[in-house]
Every structure is written in structure tokens, then in C-alpha cells.
Amino acid sequence: MNTTHPASPRAWAAAGLLATLAGLAVGHLAAALTAPRAAPLSALSDAVIAVVPLEISHWFIELVGTLDKPLLVIGLAIGVAVVGSGIGLLWRKHPWPARAALVVLTAVGAAAAATRPGLGAAAVLPSLLAGAVAFAGLQWWDHRTRTVDAGGRRRFLAVVGGVGAAAVGASWLASRFGPAGIEADRDSFALPDPDVPAVEPGPGADFDAKGLSSYWTPNSDFYRIDTAITVPRVDVDTWSLRVHGMVERELTFTMDDLLGRELIERDITLCCVSNQVGGDLVGNARWLGVSLPELLAEAGPDPAADQLVSRSTDGWTAGSPTDLVFDGRDAMIAVGMNGRPLPVDHGWPARLVIPGLYGYVSATKWLVELELTTFDSYDAYWITRGWSTPRPIKTASRIDTPLSKAASGTVVVAGVAWAQHRGISAVELQVDDGEWQPCALSDVVTGDTWRQWLLEWDAAPGEHKLTVRATDGDGNLQTSERQGVLPDGATGLHSVTVKVE
Ligand SMILES: Nc1nc2c(c(=O)[nH]1)N[C@H]1C(S)=C(S)[C@@H](COP(=O)(O)O)O[C@H]1N2
Ligand SMILES: [Mo]
């Protein structure tokens, strides 16, 4: 049978879809081998985050929470797939406009990638490759459908589908074992011993109660918050940290430079300004790194510089008050977290940790620059998006256990409380409308970490409401007034309703 069957519109749309998906897969593979953030969908998502109006992003995050990024990527993938099908459909009758549309789609991806901070002009390559594969695929389909029998369509399906599937598999392998896969570097990184070890908190730092957060949050459980669609992959061998701005002399440090300095180790609790009352965007880790004020001092900071802007390799910035950086607290550039090199998700190879400030104004991951400037002359990432300039962390307390059910009799009620750098001096629990009862507090040695609290409650059957409140190290009681997370952190008391049987 060698007659020509003109392909149906549906077949053209399917061909467009398949060619586009194969293109995306090949583009993804090219990025996985070079710069993962340059993958077409990753770069597009990043670009959308950068340009979308504030109101829309707030509304979206409010609606879907931390699903925001996966949903954005999936939404864009569907969008590109729909456009690809449309191009296939258009090509059937109008091949030239369809070709032009494909070029435009390719250019959008390339432009998104090229304009991502920290990526160079070579970042256009994955998108160009994706476009070329889609183009070649549709061109071939066009040729087949116009000249040969239906068997040719099956071959198209097998070849283009096969190219796409092979690229997906190869990307997966490349992301783990390929040249841009930095996990091996990180895993083989020999973390030195500290010159100044953290003070051991002793056995009294952890009540070790069932359901209670441990004093140290394991790296695998540590909350992660950042704007990165694809986590930056930094090559530690070429990494450097530049100190510039209002300084007497610009300085640049390599990883060897950092490791050659005095290494300090500190327990510091990190928390996110967008943590809801009772939420889990908080964790305590043992950080290893170098003193931030000592390193900055070598550059000779201008006393008029009231803001330290720290910049990530992906362009994200935080602005911290220099008076806090230099007031003697353990502000540090960390390279180790809980005895391991910094996990990639938590900023490998180096990040900032400043006790007493929320993450968005202090805890820059994938750190590459420190710039001394003023608050008047520069607004950092979240400040331009409606969040407050740095304010102290709000005193907070959380019930970890029980959360919903308990057996009558003695019930261990326990949780954590934090007010970094001021410390926690008391925690009280209220059962229903009863008196506030003082809770036992775990032993900690600095005000920079959270403290566990615990109360043995004689629980009678029925439904009971438990409410917790803390007092910080300055003697100020946690406020019961409810406030949302914007612009400077939520307030209010955490309550749980427990069914006692
Ligand atoms: N490069 C970069 N660093 C960043 C962020 C970011 O989006 N990009 N988010 C900050 C915020 S808002 C918080 S709360 C902390 C969270 O650190 P973690 O993910 O290690 O817990 O990282 C901070 N550092
Ligand atoms: Mo945050």
C-alpha cells in the first residue's frame, strides 16, 4: 500500500506535542550535562517568578503553599505542550507560520535562560537544542505524511518518542553521575575539625520524648525554603566569595582560603519569617564555618555602611544590618551542617548564618558575594516584594506532642520554643481555661537555639484544648495577638485540641 493518506488534524497536533516533548527532553539532557538551571522549563519558571507581579505571587502562595513551585513548573510544561500541539496543528495547512511560531517559542526559552543571574550566554544552548529537535521532528513528520504511507507515521512515533524517552533517562543519569552532578564533590569533601568547637549542651538539652523535635534537626528533616526551581550547583573548585562595596579593599576568598581560617562551630536555630503559628519552618543545626565579622573586618568596612547585602549565585539577595553583624554575635559563613558538608539544598558550598535574624534577611545559601552598602541605596529580594526590612525574630512556641489523641492518665506534653539571640526563659501551658502552668525547660548554653519544654499532664477523658506560650530571655511574654506572616512574621499562641480516651 503506497497511497498517501493526508494526516488528520488530530495526528498533526499529536505530532507537534510529541516533537515538543522530545525537544524539551533533549534540552533537559543538555542542561543536566552543563548547567541544570538552564533547562528550558527550569529557566522559564525562574523567569516567571522574577517577573510575576507581587499580588499574584502572594495570592498563589497563599492558595497552594509550598506546592507553588512544582505547580508552576507543571503548569508551564502543560502550557508549552499545548503550544507545541497548536504548532503541529498549524503546520498542517500553514507550515511557514508554524515554523515561525516554533522559532518564537525557542527564543522565549533561550531568552529566559540567558537572563537568569549566574548563567552566561551559553545557557541558551539547551533551549536552542530543544527547539531544533522539535523543528527537525515536525519537518520529518511533514515529509513523511506528505510522501509515504501510514507506516512512516509509526516510525515517526518510534523515533521521536524514542529520542525523548532516551533523553529523559540520560538526564536522570547525568543529574546523578554527570559533570554537573556535584554530589560526588560534596560527599568526598573532607570537613575539617573546628578550631573552636561548640559548647556541648550536655544531656539536659534533649528530653528525648516521643513525638518531640530533637534538639538537633537532622539534615534530612531540616526545612527548606528558597526561590530556586533547580537548586544551584556550585563547583567548589572554582567557587569564590567576593567582598566589595563600601570597603577599603575588595577581597576574594576561595574555599581553601576559608578552610585556612579559624573554624568555629556553633549551634544556631534557623527559622523562616513565613512560618505559621505552630508551623515547621524552623530547625536547629550545628554549623561549622568562619566568623563573618572577622572576615569582613579585613576588607575595612566603611562605618557608614549599615547594610550587608549577601548574594547567591542565582542572584537572590538578603540584606542584614551591619550593627548586628558586628555586635559580637556568632554571625558566620557556614560550610558544614551537623557534621556534614552543607547539603546542596542548604547552600553548598557556603552559606550565611546570623543568629537572631529570619532567613530571608540573613541566611543566604550558595553564597558568592558580600557587599557593604546602605539600606537607603539597596532593597534585597524579599524587601522589594513587600516583606519588612530586618526586625528581630518573634518569640514563638510550639506544641509537638500530643497533637490530637492521648490516653487518660499522665500525658507528656512537650514542644519547642525559640526567640533567637534573646533566648527563652520560661514556657507555660494552659489546659482549657485553666491556670498557666510552668513547664520544665531543657538545658541550653546559648540564646541562639531553641529550647525544648515539657509538662506531665494528668489528663482526664474528654476533649481538651492545650495552649502554649513562652517568655524570652529579656522577660517579655509571647503575644497572644494574632498576626499573619506578612510583613515581619506571624504572632499568636499555638493551641491543639486533644481527645483523651
Ligand atoms: N540563595 C538563597 N538563599 C536563601 C533563600 C533563597 O531563596 N535563596 N531563602 C532564605 C530563606 S527565606 C530562608 S528561611 C532560609 C532557609 O534555609 P534552609 O532552606 O537551609 O532551611 O534560607 C534563606 N536563604
Ligand atoms: Mo524564609
Short mmCIF file of N, CA, C and O in Angstrom, two decimals, residues 15 19 132-142 156 160:
data_model
loop_
_atom_site.label_atom_id
_atom_site.label_comp_id
_atom_site.label_asym_id
_atom_site.label_seq_id
_atom_site.Cartn_x
_atom_site.Cartn_y
_atom_site.Cartn_z
N ALA A 15 1.61 14.97 16.66
CA ALA A 15 3.00 15.05 16.21
C ALA A 15 3.68 16.28 16.80
O ALA A 15 4.83 16.22 17.25
N ALA A 19 6.88 16.01 19.23
CA ALA A 19 8.13 16.68 18.85
C ALA A 19 8.56 17.68 19.92
O ALA A 19 9.74 17.79 20.26
N ALA A 132 15.48 22.94 18.11
CA ALA A 132 15.99 22.27 16.91
C ALA A 132 15.41 20.86 16.80
O ALA A 132 15.02 20.42 15.71
N VAL A 133 15.33 20.16 17.93
CA VAL A 133 14.78 18.80 17.91
C VAL A 133 13.31 18.83 17.52
O VAL A 133 12.85 18.06 16.68
N ALA A 134 12.56 19.76 18.12
CA ALA A 134 11.14 19.87 17.79
C ALA A 134 10.96 20.22 16.31
O ALA A 134 10.12 19.67 15.61
N PHE A 135 11.80 21.13 15.86
CA PHE A 135 11.74 21.57 14.46
C PHE A 135 12.03 20.39 13.52
O PHE A 135 11.28 20.12 12.59
N ALA A 136 13.13 19.70 13.79
CA ALA A 136 13.52 18.57 12.95
C ALA A 136 12.43 17.50 12.96
O ALA A 136 12.09 16.92 11.94
N GLY A 137 11.87 17.26 14.14
CA GLY A 137 10.83 16.25 14.28
C GLY A 137 9.63 16.59 13.40
O GLY A 137 9.15 15.75 12.63
N LEU A 138 9.16 17.82 13.48
CA LEU A 138 7.98 18.21 12.71
C LEU A 138 8.28 18.26 11.21
O LEU A 138 7.44 17.92 10.38
N GLN A 139 9.50 18.68 10.90
CA GLN A 139 9.90 18.73 9.50
C GLN A 139 9.85 17.31 8.91
O GLN A 139 9.36 17.09 7.80
N TRP A 140 10.35 16.38 9.67
CA TRP A 140 10.40 14.98 9.23
C TRP A 140 8.98 14.42 9.09
O TRP A 140 8.63 13.75 8.13
N TRP A 141 8.15 14.73 10.09
CA TRP A 141 6.75 14.32 10.07
C TRP A 141 6.05 14.85 8.82
O TRP A 141 5.35 14.15 8.11
N ASP A 142 6.29 16.11 8.54
CA ASP A 142 5.72 16.77 7.37
C ASP A 142 6.09 15.98 6.11
O ASP A 142 5.24 15.59 5.32
N PHE A 156 7.83 7.50 12.80
CA PHE A 156 7.99 8.82 13.44
C PHE A 156 7.76 8.71 14.95
O PHE A 156 8.55 9.18 15.77
N VAL A 160 10.88 9.64 17.27
CA VAL A 160 10.81 10.87 18.07
C VAL A 160 10.50 10.53 19.53
O VAL A 160 11.10 11.07 20.46
#
